[in-house]
PDB file of C-alpha atoms in Angstrom:
ATOM      1  CA  UNK Y   6      44.404  12.000 -26.908  1.00 54.00           C
ATOM      2  CA  UNK Y   7      44.371  11.452 -23.127  1.00 64.00           C
ATOM      3  CA  UNK Y   8      42.218  14.581 -22.659  1.00 64.00           C
ATOM      4  CA  UNK Y   9      39.787  13.225 -25.236  1.00 61.00           C
ATOM      5  CA  UNK Y  10      39.352   9.918 -23.323  1.00 57.00           C
ATOM      6  CA  UNK Y  11      38.900  11.818 -20.078  1.00 57.00           C
ATOM      7  CA  UNK Y  12      36.289  14.050 -21.706  1.00 50.00           C
ATOM      8  CA  UNK Y  13      34.389  11.038 -23.046  1.00 53.00           C
ATOM      9  CA  UNK Y  14      34.484   9.347 -19.631  1.00 44.00           C
ATOM     10  CA  UNK Y  15      33.173  12.508 -17.956  1.00 44.00           C
ATOM     11  CA  UNK Y  16      30.389  12.795 -20.550  1.00 40.00           C
ATOM     12  CA  UNK Y  17      29.367   9.137 -20.027  1.00 48.00           C
ATOM     13  CA  UNK Y  18      29.382   9.596 -16.247  1.00 38.00           C
ATOM     14  CA  UNK Y  19      27.246  12.720 -16.582  1.00 35.00           C
ATOM     15  CA  UNK Y  20      24.703  10.935 -18.795  1.00 37.00           C
ATOM     16  CA  UNK Y  21      24.530   7.960 -16.386  1.00 36.00           C
ATOM     17  CA  UNK Y  22      24.195  10.304 -13.413  1.00 37.00           C
ATOM     18  CA  UNK Y  23      21.435  12.272 -15.103  1.00 37.00           C
ATOM     19  CA  UNK Y  24      19.639   9.028 -15.975  1.00 38.00           C
ATOM     20  CA  UNK Y  25      19.793   7.900 -12.339  1.00 38.00           C
ATOM     21  CA  UNK Y  26      18.443  11.257 -11.154  1.00 42.00           C
ATOM     22  CA  UNK Y  27      15.573  11.116 -13.665  1.00 40.00           C
ATOM     23  CA  UNK Y  28      14.663   7.556 -12.611  1.00 41.00           C
ATOM     24  CA  UNK Y  29      14.781   8.540  -8.924  1.00 43.00           C
ATOM     25  CA  UNK Y  30      12.642  11.625  -9.578  1.00 41.00           C
ATOM     26  CA  UNK Y  31      10.126   9.599 -11.577  1.00 39.00           C
ATOM     27  CA  UNK Y  32       9.703   7.063  -8.778  1.00 43.00           C
ATOM     28  CA  UNK Y  33       9.760   9.668  -6.023  1.00 43.00           C
ATOM     29  CA  UNK Y  34       7.716  12.478  -7.496  1.00 45.00           C
ATOM     30  CA  UNK Y  35       5.386  10.783  -9.974  1.00 48.00           C
ATOM     31  CA  UNK Y  36       3.507   9.177  -7.100  1.00 59.00           C
ATOM     32  CA  UNK Y  37       4.128   5.751  -8.578  1.00 78.00           C
ATOM     33  CA  UNK Y  38       5.778   3.279  -6.233  1.00 88.00           C
ATOM     34  CA  UNK Y  39       7.682   0.533  -8.012  1.00 93.00           C
ATOM     35  CA  UNK Y  40       8.109  -2.516  -5.766  1.00 96.00           C
ATOM     36  CA  UNK Y  41      11.431  -4.337  -5.527  1.00 96.00           C
ATOM     37  CA  UNK Y  42      11.620  -8.000  -6.564  1.00 96.00           C
ATOM     38  CA  UNK Y  43      10.999  -9.081  -2.951  1.00 97.00           C
ATOM     39  CA  UNK Y  44       8.035  -6.741  -2.353  1.00 97.00           C
ATOM     40  CA  UNK Y  45       4.317  -6.587  -3.038  1.00 97.00           C
ATOM     41  CA  UNK Y  46       2.830  -3.103  -3.271  1.00 96.00           C
ATOM     42  CA  UNK Y  47      -0.859  -2.690  -2.540  1.00 96.00           C
ATOM     43  CA  UNK Y  48      -2.466   0.605  -3.546  1.00 96.00           C
ATOM     44  CA  UNK Y  49      -5.683   1.182  -1.643  1.00 97.00           C
ATOM     45  CA  UNK Y  50      -7.506   3.981  -3.429  1.00 97.00           C
ATOM     46  CA  UNK Y  51     -10.277   5.657  -1.476  1.00 98.00           C
ATOM     47  CA  UNK Y  52     -13.213   6.841  -3.539  1.00 98.00           C
ATOM     48  CA  UNK Y  53     -15.533   7.413  -0.591  1.00 98.00           C
ATOM     49  CA  UNK Y  54     -18.067  10.126   0.145  1.00 98.00           C
ATOM     50  CA  UNK Y  55     -16.234  11.336   3.252  1.00 97.00           C
ATOM     51  CA  UNK Y  56     -12.764  11.318   4.781  1.00 98.00           C
ATOM     52  CA  UNK Y  57     -12.010   8.483   7.224  1.00 98.00           C
ATOM     53  CA  UNK Y  58     -10.116   8.151  10.495  1.00 97.00           C
ATOM     54  CA  UNK Y  59      -8.152   4.921  10.064  1.00 97.00           C
ATOM     55  CA  UNK Y  60      -7.789   2.188   7.485  1.00 97.00           C
ATOM     56  CA  UNK Y  61      -7.230  -1.197   9.138  1.00 97.00           C
ATOM     57  CA  UNK Y  62      -6.413  -4.412   7.318  1.00 95.00           C
ATOM     58  CA  UNK Y  63      -6.441  -7.952   8.617  1.00 96.00           C
ATOM     59  CA  UNK Y  64      -4.753 -10.211   6.117  1.00 97.00           C
ATOM     60  CA  UNK Y  65      -3.571 -13.731   5.530  1.00 97.00           C
ATOM     61  CA  UNK Y  66      -0.531 -14.639   3.458  1.00 96.00           C
ATOM     62  CA  UNK Y  67      -0.544 -18.389   2.809  1.00 95.00           C
ATOM     63  CA  UNK Y  68      -0.879 -19.827   6.333  1.00 90.00           C
ATOM     64  CA  UNK Y  69       0.185 -16.739   8.303  1.00 95.00           C
ATOM     65  CA  UNK Y  70      -2.229 -14.150   9.736  1.00 96.00           C
ATOM     66  CA  UNK Y  71      -1.343 -10.483  10.204  1.00 96.00           C
ATOM     67  CA  UNK Y  72      -2.966  -7.180  11.032  1.00 95.00           C
ATOM     68  CA  UNK Y  73      -1.967  -3.635  10.216  1.00 94.00           C
ATOM     69  CA  UNK Y  74      -3.323  -0.277   9.337  1.00 95.00           C
ATOM     70  CA  UNK Y  75      -2.670   3.251   8.323  1.00 95.00           C
ATOM     71  CA  UNK Y  76      -3.496   6.687   9.657  1.00 95.00           C
ATOM     72  CA  UNK Y  77      -2.130  10.183   9.310  1.00 95.00           C
ATOM     73  CA  UNK Y  78       0.695  10.980  11.723  1.00 93.00           C
ATOM     74  CA  UNK Y  79      -0.756  14.446  12.329  1.00 96.00           C
ATOM     75  CA  UNK Y  80      -4.070  12.861  13.452  1.00 95.00           C
ATOM     76  CA  UNK Y  81      -5.959  14.365  10.528  1.00 97.00           C
ATOM     77  CA  UNK Y  82      -8.488  12.320   8.596  1.00 97.00           C
ATOM     78  CA  UNK Y  83      -7.400  10.272   5.578  1.00 97.00           C
ATOM     79  CA  UNK Y  84      -8.745  12.051   2.504  1.00 98.00           C
ATOM     80  CA  UNK Y  85     -11.706  10.465   0.719  1.00 98.00           C
ATOM     81  CA  UNK Y  86      -9.795  10.434  -2.586  1.00 97.00           C
ATOM     82  CA  UNK Y  87      -6.339   9.341  -1.383  1.00 96.00           C
ATOM     83  CA  UNK Y  88      -4.077   6.533  -2.598  1.00 95.00           C
ATOM     84  CA  UNK Y  89      -2.672   4.627   0.375  1.00 95.00           C
ATOM     85  CA  UNK Y  90       0.261   2.343  -0.373  1.00 94.00           C
ATOM     86  CA  UNK Y  91       1.050  -0.735   1.702  1.00 95.00           C
ATOM     87  CA  UNK Y  92       4.299  -2.582   0.974  1.00 96.00           C
ATOM     88  CA  UNK Y  93       4.969  -6.118   2.145  1.00 96.00           C
ATOM     89  CA  UNK Y  94       8.403  -7.720   1.929  1.00 96.00           C
ATOM     90  CA  UNK Y  95       8.871 -11.419   1.265  1.00 96.00           C
ATOM     91  CA  UNK Y  96      10.515 -11.977   4.647  1.00 95.00           C
ATOM     92  CA  UNK Y  97       7.705 -10.112   6.452  1.00 94.00           C
ATOM     93  CA  UNK Y  98       5.161 -12.482   4.893  1.00 96.00           C
ATOM     94  CA  UNK Y  99       7.331 -15.538   5.737  1.00 94.00           C
ATOM     95  CA  UNK Y 100       7.408 -16.578   2.101  1.00 93.00           C
ATOM     96  CA  UNK Y 101      10.139 -18.262   0.117  1.00 92.00           C
ATOM     97  CA  UNK Y 102       8.043 -18.517  -3.058  1.00 95.00           C
ATOM     98  CA  UNK Y 103       7.609 -16.071  -5.936  1.00 96.00           C
ATOM     99  CA  UNK Y 104       3.886 -15.875  -5.176  1.00 97.00           C
ATOM    100  CA  UNK Y 105       1.687 -15.854  -2.101  1.00 97.00           C
ATOM    101  CA  UNK Y 106      -2.020 -16.471  -1.558  1.00 97.00           C
ATOM    102  CA  UNK Y 107      -3.304 -13.210  -0.067  1.00 97.00           C
ATOM    103  CA  UNK Y 108      -6.652 -12.466   1.470  1.00 97.00           C
ATOM    104  CA  UNK Y 109      -7.438  -9.139   3.052  1.00 97.00           C
ATOM    105  CA  UNK Y 110     -10.308  -7.879   5.193  1.00 97.00           C
ATOM    106  CA  UNK Y 111     -10.348  -4.079   5.271  1.00 97.00           C
ATOM    107  CA  UNK Y 112     -11.982  -2.055   8.009  1.00 98.00           C
ATOM    108  CA  UNK Y 113     -12.871   1.612   7.816  1.00 98.00           C
ATOM    109  CA  UNK Y 114     -12.732   3.455  11.135  1.00 98.00           C
ATOM    110  CA  UNK Y 115     -14.859   6.485  10.344  1.00 97.00           C
ATOM    111  CA  UNK Y 116     -13.426   8.792  13.032  1.00 96.00           C
ATOM    112  CA  UNK Y 117      -9.853   9.377  14.045  1.00 96.00           C
ATOM    113  CA  UNK Y 118      -8.927   7.415  17.161  1.00 96.00           C
ATOM    114  CA  UNK Y 119      -5.471   6.683  18.479  1.00 95.00           C
ATOM    115  CA  UNK Y 120      -4.155   3.579  16.664  1.00 94.00           C
ATOM    116  CA  UNK Y 121      -3.417   0.550  18.853  1.00 93.00           C
ATOM    117  CA  UNK Y 122      -1.471  -2.672  18.345  1.00 90.00           C
ATOM    118  CA  UNK Y 123      -4.528  -4.844  18.906  1.00 93.00           C
ATOM    119  CA  UNK Y 124      -6.459  -3.041  16.142  1.00 94.00           C
ATOM    120  CA  UNK Y 125      -9.563  -3.049  18.306  1.00 95.00           C
ATOM    121  CA  UNK Y 126     -11.836  -0.041  17.817  1.00 97.00           C
ATOM    122  CA  UNK Y 127     -15.379   0.926  18.875  1.00 97.00           C
ATOM    123  CA  UNK Y 128     -18.027  -0.996  16.909  1.00 96.00           C
ATOM    124  CA  UNK Y 129     -20.121   2.103  16.227  1.00 97.00           C
ATOM    125  CA  UNK Y 130     -17.334   3.656  14.110  1.00 97.00           C
ATOM    126  CA  UNK Y 131     -16.021   0.404  12.558  1.00 97.00           C
ATOM    127  CA  UNK Y 132     -17.271  -0.598   9.101  1.00 98.00           C
ATOM    128  CA  UNK Y 133     -16.129  -3.871   7.517  1.00 97.00           C
ATOM    129  CA  UNK Y 134     -15.473  -4.008   3.802  1.00 97.00           C
ATOM    130  CA  UNK Y 135     -15.991  -7.180   1.751  1.00 97.00           C
ATOM    131  CA  UNK Y 136     -12.928  -9.491   1.898  1.00 97.00           C
ATOM    132  CA  UNK Y 137     -10.733  -9.903  -1.189  1.00 98.00           C
ATOM    133  CA  UNK Y 138      -8.438 -12.830  -2.090  1.00 97.00           C
ATOM    134  CA  UNK Y 139      -5.927 -13.338  -4.896  1.00 97.00           C
ATOM    135  CA  UNK Y 140      -2.572 -14.870  -5.747  1.00 97.00           C
ATOM    136  CA  UNK Y 141       0.011 -12.085  -5.507  1.00 97.00           C
ATOM    137  CA  UNK Y 142       3.407 -12.132  -7.186  1.00 98.00           C
ATOM    138  CA  UNK Y 143       6.408 -10.460  -5.596  1.00 98.00           C
ATOM    139  CA  UNK Y 144       7.676  -7.503  -7.610  1.00 97.00           C
ATOM    140  CA  UNK Y 145       4.117  -6.529  -8.601  1.00 97.00           C
ATOM    141  CA  UNK Y 146       1.650  -3.792  -7.630  1.00 97.00           C
ATOM    142  CA  UNK Y 147      -2.037  -4.397  -6.976  1.00 97.00           C
ATOM    143  CA  UNK Y 148      -4.862  -1.883  -6.793  1.00 97.00           C
ATOM    144  CA  UNK Y 149      -7.948  -1.965  -4.601  1.00 97.00           C
ATOM    145  CA  UNK Y 150     -10.580   0.767  -4.807  1.00 98.00           C
ATOM    146  CA  UNK Y 151     -12.908   1.368  -1.866  1.00 98.00           C
ATOM    147  CA  UNK Y 152     -16.196   3.133  -2.570  1.00 98.00           C
ATOM    148  CA  UNK Y 153     -19.167   4.032  -0.412  1.00 98.00           C
ATOM    149  CA  UNK Y 154     -20.034   5.942   2.718  1.00 97.00           C
ATOM    150  CA  UNK Y 155     -20.604   5.388   6.416  1.00 94.00           C
ATOM    151  CA  UNK Y 156     -24.359   5.725   5.826  1.00 95.00           C
ATOM    152  CA  UNK Y 157     -24.532   3.112   3.032  1.00 96.00           C
ATOM    153  CA  UNK Y 158     -21.485   0.931   3.739  1.00 96.00           C
ATOM    154  CA  UNK Y 159     -18.280   0.371   1.817  1.00 97.00           C
ATOM    155  CA  UNK Y 160     -17.245  -1.922  -1.008  1.00 98.00           C
ATOM    156  CA  UNK Y 161     -13.769  -2.944  -2.187  1.00 97.00           C
ATOM    157  CA  UNK Y 162     -12.842  -4.034  -5.709  1.00 98.00           C
ATOM    158  CA  UNK Y 163      -9.509  -5.491  -6.778  1.00 98.00           C
ATOM    159  CA  UNK Y 164      -8.541  -4.260 -10.237  1.00 94.00           C
ATOM    160  CA  UNK Y 165      -7.733  -7.172 -12.515  1.00 76.00           C
TER     161      UNK Y 165
END
């Protein structure tokens, strides 16, 4: 009888362990980031004609202004069809609410240049994208698609 209980406990532990591994693999390898309850995940999908150097974003969360960006660590260009994920934590955005008023101004830097903390780059390679604003809820993901080219300009659309 004792061996039977031990066998059942081992089987339950194995099933729970396998379930945890499958959930981890789904989140890690499916490419889908699931934000925690205190995070906002922003997927910035590039659908541009050419690869870009840097993606810079100036943003406002309620009454606080921030700036950030993304580039490839190996100094290669960001692929024209890539999904770039930005994650903001509640404490980073100085918010104690479940939602935050977000507005974001994206900038495409068309050539790779060394990123800097001031986010100041040469005007001739800097292209501004239309600003986007929305009320964001923590624990949610949002999707922005950027289309266009350096010759014709870029446009951003927030998926509703």
